[in-house]
PDB file of C-alpha atoms and ligand atoms in Angstrom:
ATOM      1  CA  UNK A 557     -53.318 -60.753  71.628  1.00 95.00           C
ATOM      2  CA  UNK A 558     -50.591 -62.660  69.606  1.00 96.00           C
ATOM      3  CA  UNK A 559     -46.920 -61.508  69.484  1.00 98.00           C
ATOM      4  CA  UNK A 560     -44.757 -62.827  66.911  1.00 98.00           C
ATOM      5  CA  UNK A 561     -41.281 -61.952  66.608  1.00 98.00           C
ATOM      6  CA  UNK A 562     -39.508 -62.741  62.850  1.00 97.00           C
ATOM      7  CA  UNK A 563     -36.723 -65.110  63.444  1.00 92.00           C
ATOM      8  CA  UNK A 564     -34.736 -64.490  60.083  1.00 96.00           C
ATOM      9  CA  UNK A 565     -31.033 -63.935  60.084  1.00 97.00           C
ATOM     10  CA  UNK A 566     -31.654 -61.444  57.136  1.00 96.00           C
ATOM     11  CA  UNK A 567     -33.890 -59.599  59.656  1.00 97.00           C
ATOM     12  CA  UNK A 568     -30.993 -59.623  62.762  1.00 97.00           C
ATOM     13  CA  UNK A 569     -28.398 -58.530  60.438  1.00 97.00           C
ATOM     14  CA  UNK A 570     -30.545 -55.606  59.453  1.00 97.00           C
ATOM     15  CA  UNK A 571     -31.156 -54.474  63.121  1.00 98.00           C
ATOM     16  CA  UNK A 572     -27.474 -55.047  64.374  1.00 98.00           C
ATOM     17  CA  UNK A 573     -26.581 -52.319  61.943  1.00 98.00           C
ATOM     18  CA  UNK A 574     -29.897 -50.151  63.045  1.00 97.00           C
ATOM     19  CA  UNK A 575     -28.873 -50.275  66.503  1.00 98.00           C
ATOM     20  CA  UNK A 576     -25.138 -49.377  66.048  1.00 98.00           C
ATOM     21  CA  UNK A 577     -25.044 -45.432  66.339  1.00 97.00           C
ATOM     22  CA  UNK A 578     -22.658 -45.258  63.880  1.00 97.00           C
ATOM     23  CA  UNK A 579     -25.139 -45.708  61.257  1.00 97.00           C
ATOM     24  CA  UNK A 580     -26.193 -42.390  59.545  1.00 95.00           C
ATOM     25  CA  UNK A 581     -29.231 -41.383  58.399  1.00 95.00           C
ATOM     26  CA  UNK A 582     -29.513 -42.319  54.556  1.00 96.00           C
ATOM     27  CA  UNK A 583     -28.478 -45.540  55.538  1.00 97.00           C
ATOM     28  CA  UNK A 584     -31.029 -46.202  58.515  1.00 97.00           C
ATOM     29  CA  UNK A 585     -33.953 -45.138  56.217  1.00 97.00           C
ATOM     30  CA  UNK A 586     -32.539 -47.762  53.610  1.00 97.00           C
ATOM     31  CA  UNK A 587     -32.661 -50.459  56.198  1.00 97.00           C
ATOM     32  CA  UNK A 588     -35.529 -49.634  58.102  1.00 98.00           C
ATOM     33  CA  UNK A 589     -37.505 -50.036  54.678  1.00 97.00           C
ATOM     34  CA  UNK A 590     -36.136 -53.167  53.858  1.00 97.00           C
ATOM     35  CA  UNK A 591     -36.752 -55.062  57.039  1.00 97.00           C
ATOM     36  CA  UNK A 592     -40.341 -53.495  57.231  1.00 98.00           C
ATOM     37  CA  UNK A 593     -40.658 -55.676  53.818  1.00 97.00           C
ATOM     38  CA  UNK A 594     -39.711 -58.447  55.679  1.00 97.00           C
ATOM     39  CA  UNK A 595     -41.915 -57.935  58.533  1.00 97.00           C
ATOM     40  CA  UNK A 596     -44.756 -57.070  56.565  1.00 97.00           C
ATOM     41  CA  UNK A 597     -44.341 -60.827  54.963  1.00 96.00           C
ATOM     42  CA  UNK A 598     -44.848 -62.075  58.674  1.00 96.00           C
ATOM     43  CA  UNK A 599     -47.460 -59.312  59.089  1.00 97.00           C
ATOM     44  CA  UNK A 600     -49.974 -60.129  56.236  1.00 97.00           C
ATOM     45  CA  UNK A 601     -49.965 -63.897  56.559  1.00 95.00           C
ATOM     46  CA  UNK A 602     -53.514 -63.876  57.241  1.00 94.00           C
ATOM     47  CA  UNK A 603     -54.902 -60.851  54.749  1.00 96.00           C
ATOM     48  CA  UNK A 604     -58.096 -61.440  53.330  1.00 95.00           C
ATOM     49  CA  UNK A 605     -58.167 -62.885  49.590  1.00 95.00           C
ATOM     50  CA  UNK A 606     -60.638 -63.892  47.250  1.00 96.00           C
ATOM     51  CA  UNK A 607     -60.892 -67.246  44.640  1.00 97.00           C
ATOM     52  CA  UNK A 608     -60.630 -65.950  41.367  1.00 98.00           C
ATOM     53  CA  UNK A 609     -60.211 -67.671  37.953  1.00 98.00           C
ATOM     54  CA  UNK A 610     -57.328 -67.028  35.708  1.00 97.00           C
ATOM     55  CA  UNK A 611     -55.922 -68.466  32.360  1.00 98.00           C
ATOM     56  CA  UNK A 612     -52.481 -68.876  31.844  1.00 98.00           C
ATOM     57  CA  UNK A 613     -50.504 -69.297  28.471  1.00 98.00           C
ATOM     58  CA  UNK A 614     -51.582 -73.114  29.237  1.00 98.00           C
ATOM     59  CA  UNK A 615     -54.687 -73.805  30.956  1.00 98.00           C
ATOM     60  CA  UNK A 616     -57.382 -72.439  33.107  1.00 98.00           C
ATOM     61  CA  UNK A 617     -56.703 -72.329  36.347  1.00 98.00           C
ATOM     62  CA  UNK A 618     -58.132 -70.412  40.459  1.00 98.00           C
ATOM     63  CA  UNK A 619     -55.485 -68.573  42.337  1.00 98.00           C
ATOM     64  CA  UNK A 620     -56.417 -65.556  44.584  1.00 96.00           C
ATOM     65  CA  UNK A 621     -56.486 -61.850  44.443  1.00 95.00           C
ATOM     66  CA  UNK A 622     -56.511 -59.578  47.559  1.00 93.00           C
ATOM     67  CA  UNK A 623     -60.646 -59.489  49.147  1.00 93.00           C
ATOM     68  CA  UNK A 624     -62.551 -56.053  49.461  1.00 92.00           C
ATOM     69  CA  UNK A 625     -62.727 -54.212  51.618  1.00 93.00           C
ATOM     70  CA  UNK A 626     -59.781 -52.925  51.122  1.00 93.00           C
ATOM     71  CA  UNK A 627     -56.790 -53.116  53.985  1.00 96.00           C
ATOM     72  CA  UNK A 628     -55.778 -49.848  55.649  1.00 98.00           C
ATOM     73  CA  UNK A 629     -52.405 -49.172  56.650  1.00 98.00           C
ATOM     74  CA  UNK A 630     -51.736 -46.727  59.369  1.00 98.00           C
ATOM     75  CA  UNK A 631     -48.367 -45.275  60.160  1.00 98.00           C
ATOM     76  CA  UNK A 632     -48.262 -43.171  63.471  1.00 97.00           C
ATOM     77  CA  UNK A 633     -46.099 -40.371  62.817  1.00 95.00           C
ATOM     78  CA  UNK A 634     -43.501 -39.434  62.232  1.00 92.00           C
ATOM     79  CA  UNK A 635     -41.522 -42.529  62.610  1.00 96.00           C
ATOM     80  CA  UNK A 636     -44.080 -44.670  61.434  1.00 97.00           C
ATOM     81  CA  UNK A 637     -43.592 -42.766  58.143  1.00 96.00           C
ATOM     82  CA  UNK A 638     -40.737 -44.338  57.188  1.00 97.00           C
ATOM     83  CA  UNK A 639     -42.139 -47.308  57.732  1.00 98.00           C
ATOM     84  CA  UNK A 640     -44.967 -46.891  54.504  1.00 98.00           C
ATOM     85  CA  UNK A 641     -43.424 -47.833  51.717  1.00 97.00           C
ATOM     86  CA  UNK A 642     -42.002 -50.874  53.109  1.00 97.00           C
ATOM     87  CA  UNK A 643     -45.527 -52.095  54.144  1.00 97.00           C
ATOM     88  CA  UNK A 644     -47.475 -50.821  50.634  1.00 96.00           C
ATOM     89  CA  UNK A 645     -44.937 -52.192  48.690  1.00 94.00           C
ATOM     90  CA  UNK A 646     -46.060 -56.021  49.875  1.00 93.00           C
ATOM     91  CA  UNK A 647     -49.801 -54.860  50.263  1.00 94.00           C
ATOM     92  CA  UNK A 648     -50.414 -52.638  47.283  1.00 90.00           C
ATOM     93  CA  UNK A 649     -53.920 -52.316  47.108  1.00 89.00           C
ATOM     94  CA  UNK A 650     -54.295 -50.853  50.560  1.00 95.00           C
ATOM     95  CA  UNK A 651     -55.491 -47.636  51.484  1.00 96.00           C
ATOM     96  CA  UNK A 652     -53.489 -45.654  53.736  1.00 98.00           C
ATOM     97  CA  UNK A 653     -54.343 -43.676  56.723  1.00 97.00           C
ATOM     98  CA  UNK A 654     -52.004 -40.991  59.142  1.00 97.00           C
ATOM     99  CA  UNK A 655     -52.317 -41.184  63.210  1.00 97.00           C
ATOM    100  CA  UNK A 656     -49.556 -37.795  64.426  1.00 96.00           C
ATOM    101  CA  UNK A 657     -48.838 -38.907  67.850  1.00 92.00           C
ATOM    102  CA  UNK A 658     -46.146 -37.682  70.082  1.00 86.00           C
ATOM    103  CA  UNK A 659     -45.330 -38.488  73.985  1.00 78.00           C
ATOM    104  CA  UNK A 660     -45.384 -35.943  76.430  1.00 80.00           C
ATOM    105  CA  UNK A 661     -41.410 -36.713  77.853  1.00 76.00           C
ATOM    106  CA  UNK A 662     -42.984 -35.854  81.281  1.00 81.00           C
ATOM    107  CA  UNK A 663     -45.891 -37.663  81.621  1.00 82.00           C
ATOM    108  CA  UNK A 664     -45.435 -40.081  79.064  1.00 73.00           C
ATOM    109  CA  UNK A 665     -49.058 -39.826  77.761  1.00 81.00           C
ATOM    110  CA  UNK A 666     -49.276 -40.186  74.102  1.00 85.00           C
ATOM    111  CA  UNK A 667     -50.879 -36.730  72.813  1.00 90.00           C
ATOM    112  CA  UNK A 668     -52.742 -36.431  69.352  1.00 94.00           C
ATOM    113  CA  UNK A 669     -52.088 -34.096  66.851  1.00 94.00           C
ATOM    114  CA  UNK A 670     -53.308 -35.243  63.564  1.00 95.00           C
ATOM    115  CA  UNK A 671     -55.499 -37.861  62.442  1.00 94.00           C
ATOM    116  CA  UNK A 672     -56.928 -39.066  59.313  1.00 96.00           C
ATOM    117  CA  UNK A 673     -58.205 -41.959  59.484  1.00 96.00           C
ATOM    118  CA  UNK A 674     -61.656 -43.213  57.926  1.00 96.00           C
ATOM    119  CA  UNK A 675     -64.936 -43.381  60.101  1.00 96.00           C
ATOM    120  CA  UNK A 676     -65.545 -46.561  59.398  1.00 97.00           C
ATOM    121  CA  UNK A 677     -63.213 -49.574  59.210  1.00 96.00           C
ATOM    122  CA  UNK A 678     -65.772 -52.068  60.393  1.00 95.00           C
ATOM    123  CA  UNK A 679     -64.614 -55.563  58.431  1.00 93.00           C
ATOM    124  CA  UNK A 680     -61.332 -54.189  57.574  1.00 96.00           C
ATOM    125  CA  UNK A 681     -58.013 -55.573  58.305  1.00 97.00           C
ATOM    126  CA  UNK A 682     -55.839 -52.333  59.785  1.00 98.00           C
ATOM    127  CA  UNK A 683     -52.080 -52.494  59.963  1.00 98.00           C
ATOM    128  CA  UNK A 684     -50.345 -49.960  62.193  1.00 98.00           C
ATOM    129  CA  UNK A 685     -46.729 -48.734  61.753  1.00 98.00           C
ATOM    130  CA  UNK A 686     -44.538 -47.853  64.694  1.00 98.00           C
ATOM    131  CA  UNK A 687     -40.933 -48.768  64.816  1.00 98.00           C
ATOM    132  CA  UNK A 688     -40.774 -48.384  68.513  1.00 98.00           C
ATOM    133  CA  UNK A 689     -43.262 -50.251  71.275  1.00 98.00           C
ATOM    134  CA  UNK A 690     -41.887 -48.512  74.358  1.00 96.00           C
ATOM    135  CA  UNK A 691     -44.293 -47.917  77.332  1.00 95.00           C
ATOM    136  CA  UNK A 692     -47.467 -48.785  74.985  1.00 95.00           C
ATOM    137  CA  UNK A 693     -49.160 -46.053  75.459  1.00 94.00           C
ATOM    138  CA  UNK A 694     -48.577 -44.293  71.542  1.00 95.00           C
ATOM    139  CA  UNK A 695     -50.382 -47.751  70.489  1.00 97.00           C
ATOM    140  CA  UNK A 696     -52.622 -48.276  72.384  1.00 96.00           C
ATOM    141  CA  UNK A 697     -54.101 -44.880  71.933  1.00 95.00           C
ATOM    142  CA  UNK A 698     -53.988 -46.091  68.234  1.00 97.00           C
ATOM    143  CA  UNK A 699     -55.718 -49.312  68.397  1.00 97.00           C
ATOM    144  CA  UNK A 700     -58.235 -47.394  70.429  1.00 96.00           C
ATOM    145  CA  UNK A 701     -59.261 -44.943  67.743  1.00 96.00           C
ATOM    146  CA  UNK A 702     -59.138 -48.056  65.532  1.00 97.00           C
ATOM    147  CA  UNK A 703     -61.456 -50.122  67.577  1.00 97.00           C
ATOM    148  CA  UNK A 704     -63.495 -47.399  67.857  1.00 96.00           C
ATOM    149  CA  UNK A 705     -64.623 -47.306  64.636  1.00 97.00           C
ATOM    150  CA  UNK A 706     -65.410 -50.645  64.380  1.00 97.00           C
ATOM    151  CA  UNK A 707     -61.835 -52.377  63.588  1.00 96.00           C
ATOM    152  CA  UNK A 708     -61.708 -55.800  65.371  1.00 95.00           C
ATOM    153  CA  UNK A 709     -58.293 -57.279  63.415  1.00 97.00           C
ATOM    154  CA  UNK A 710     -55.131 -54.951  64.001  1.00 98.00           C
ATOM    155  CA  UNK A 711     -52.118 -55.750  63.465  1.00 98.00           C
ATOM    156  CA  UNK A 712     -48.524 -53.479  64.727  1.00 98.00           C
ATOM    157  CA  UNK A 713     -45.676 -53.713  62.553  1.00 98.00           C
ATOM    158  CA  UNK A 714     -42.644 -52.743  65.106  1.00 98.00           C
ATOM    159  CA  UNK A 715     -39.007 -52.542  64.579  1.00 98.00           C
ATOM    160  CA  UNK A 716     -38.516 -53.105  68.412  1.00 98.00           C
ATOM    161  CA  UNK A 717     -40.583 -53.691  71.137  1.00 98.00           C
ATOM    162  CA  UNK A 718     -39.847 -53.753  75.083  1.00 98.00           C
ATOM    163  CA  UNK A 719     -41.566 -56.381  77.831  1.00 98.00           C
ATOM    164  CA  UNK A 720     -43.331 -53.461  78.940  1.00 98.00           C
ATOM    165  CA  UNK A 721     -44.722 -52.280  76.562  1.00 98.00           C
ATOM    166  CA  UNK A 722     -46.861 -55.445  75.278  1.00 98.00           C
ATOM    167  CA  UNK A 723     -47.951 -56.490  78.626  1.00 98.00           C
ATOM    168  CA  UNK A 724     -49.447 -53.042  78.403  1.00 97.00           C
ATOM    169  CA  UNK A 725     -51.097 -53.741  75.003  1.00 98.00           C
ATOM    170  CA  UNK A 726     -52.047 -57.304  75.795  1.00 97.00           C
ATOM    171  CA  UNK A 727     -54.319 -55.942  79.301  1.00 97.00           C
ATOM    172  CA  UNK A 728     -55.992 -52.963  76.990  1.00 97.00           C
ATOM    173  CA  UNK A 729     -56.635 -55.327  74.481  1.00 96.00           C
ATOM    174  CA  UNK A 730     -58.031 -58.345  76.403  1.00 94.00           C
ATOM    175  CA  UNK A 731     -60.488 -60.203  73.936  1.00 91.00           C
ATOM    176  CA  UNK A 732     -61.710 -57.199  72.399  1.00 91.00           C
ATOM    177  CA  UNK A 733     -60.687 -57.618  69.142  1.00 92.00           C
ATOM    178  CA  UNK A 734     -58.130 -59.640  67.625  1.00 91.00           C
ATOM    179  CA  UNK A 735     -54.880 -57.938  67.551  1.00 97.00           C
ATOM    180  CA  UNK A 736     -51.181 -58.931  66.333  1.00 98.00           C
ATOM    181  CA  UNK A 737     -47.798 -57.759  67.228  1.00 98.00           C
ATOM    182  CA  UNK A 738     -45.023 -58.765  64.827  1.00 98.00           C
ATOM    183  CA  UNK A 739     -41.568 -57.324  65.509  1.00 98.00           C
ATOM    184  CA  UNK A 740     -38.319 -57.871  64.968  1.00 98.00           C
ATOM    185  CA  UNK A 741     -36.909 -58.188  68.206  1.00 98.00           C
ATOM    186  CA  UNK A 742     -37.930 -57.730  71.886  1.00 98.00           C
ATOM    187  CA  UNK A 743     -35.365 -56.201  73.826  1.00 98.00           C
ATOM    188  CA  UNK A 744     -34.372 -56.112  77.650  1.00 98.00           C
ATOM    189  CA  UNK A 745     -36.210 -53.346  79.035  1.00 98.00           C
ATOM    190  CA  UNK A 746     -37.080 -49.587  79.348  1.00 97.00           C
ATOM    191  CA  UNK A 747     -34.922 -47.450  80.977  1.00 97.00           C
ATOM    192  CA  UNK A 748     -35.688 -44.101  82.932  1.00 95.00           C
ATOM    193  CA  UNK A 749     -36.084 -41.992  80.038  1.00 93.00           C
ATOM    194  CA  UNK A 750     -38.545 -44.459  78.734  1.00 94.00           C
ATOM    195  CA  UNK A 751     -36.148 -45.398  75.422  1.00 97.00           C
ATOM    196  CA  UNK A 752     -36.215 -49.267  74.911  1.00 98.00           C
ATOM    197  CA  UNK A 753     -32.789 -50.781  76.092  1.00 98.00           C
ATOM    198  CA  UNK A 754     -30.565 -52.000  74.127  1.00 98.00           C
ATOM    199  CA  UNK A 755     -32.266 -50.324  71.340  1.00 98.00           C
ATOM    200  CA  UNK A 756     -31.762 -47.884  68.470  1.00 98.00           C
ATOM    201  CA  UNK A 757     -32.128 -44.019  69.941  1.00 97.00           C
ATOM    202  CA  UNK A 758     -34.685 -42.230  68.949  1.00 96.00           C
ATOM    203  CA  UNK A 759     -36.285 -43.717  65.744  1.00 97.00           C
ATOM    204  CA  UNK A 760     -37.495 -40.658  64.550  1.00 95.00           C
ATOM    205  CA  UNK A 761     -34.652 -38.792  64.821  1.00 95.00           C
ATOM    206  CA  UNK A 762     -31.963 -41.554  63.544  1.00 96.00           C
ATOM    207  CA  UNK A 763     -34.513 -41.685  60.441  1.00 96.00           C
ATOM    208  CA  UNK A 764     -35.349 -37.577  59.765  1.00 94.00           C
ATOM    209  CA  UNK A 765     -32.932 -35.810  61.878  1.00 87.00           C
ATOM    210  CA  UNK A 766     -33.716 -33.429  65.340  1.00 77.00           C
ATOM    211  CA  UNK A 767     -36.449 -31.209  63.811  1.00 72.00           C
TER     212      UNK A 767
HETATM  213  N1  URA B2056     -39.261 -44.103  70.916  1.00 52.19           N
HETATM  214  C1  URA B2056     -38.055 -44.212  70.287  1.00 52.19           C
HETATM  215  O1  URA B2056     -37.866 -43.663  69.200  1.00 52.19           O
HETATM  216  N2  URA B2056     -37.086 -44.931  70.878  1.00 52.19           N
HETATM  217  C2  URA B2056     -37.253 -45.573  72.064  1.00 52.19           C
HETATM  218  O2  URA B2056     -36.340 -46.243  72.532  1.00 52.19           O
HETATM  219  C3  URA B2056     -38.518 -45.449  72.695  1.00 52.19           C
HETATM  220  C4  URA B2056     -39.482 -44.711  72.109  1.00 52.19           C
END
């Protein structure tokens, strides 16, 4: 597994305001999306493309278009949501697919409630979305439904990610498949609630409100 964390002074400004409580929603949504762009830079360094020809006002010359099969994006819900249009707006041609996962506050265990996702990404390059890696275990139920049908290059796009958390990733993954973290920031550590210290709350709720 490779972990790659975007050291970009546009990308710590961004998250210093995240993290400050004081931030309301509208704002957070705003900023979330734009730092997702920037992640998602980091993210698709190594997306597929093709050689294709192309004339210009001057001459002939090759450049490169994004490969088929198409990438498929995956944000885990509902936080991941707001992460979307960040992520399609740098990878346009991808298709999109929804994982609704939410952790049991008890046990801790991620539990399942939606998913659309195709049967078959064999060959494709899949990009999940979820601000927050916490205990790991929201992701790596996702990479497992991933892997099990047939994706072997993942990456996560994450806001914020805690030591835990990707040592828990990194042992599921193993050499399975080829899987990326890029995030903006690893913080300190979880606390007993399981929230990522220092943070930014609950991402879900600082981006949609307590539904
Ligand atoms: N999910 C969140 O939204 N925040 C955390 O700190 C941990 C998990």
């Amino acid at each position: 597994m490779r972990l790659h964390v975007a050291d970009h002074p546009l990308v710590a400004h961004k998250l210093t305001v995240l993290r400050d409580k004081k931030t309301p929603s509208p704002t957070f949504r705003q900023l979330v999306d734009e730092l997702v762009t920037l992640l998602a830079y980091e993210a698709t360094r190594d997306v597929h493309t093709d050689t294709v020809q192309i004339e210009t006002p001057v001459a002939v010359t090759t450049g490169v278009k994004l490969a088929d099969p198409r990438p498929l994006v995956v944000p885990i819900l509902r936080a991941g949501l707001g992460m979307l249009d960040g992520m399609t707006r740098l990878l346009p041609t991808a298709e999109v697919g929804f994982l609704g996962m939410q952790r049991d506050e008890t046990t801790l265990e991620a539990i399942t409630y939606a998913n659309r996702l195709p049967d078959d990404v064999s060959g494709r390059q899949c990009f999940l979305l979820d601000p927050m890696l916490a205990t790991g275990g929201t992701l790596v139920a996702a990479i497992d439904y991933l892997l099990a049908r047939g994706a072997r290059d993942v990456t996560a796009v994450c806001l914020l990610a805690a030591p835990e958390g990707i040592e828990v990733v990194e042992k599921f993954v193993g050499d399975r498949a080829d899987v990326k973290i890029v995030v903006a920031a690893v913080d300190e550590r979880l606390n007993e609630k399981a929230y990522i210290v220092p943070g930014l709350g609950d991402a879900g709720d600082r981006l949609y409100g307590i539904v």
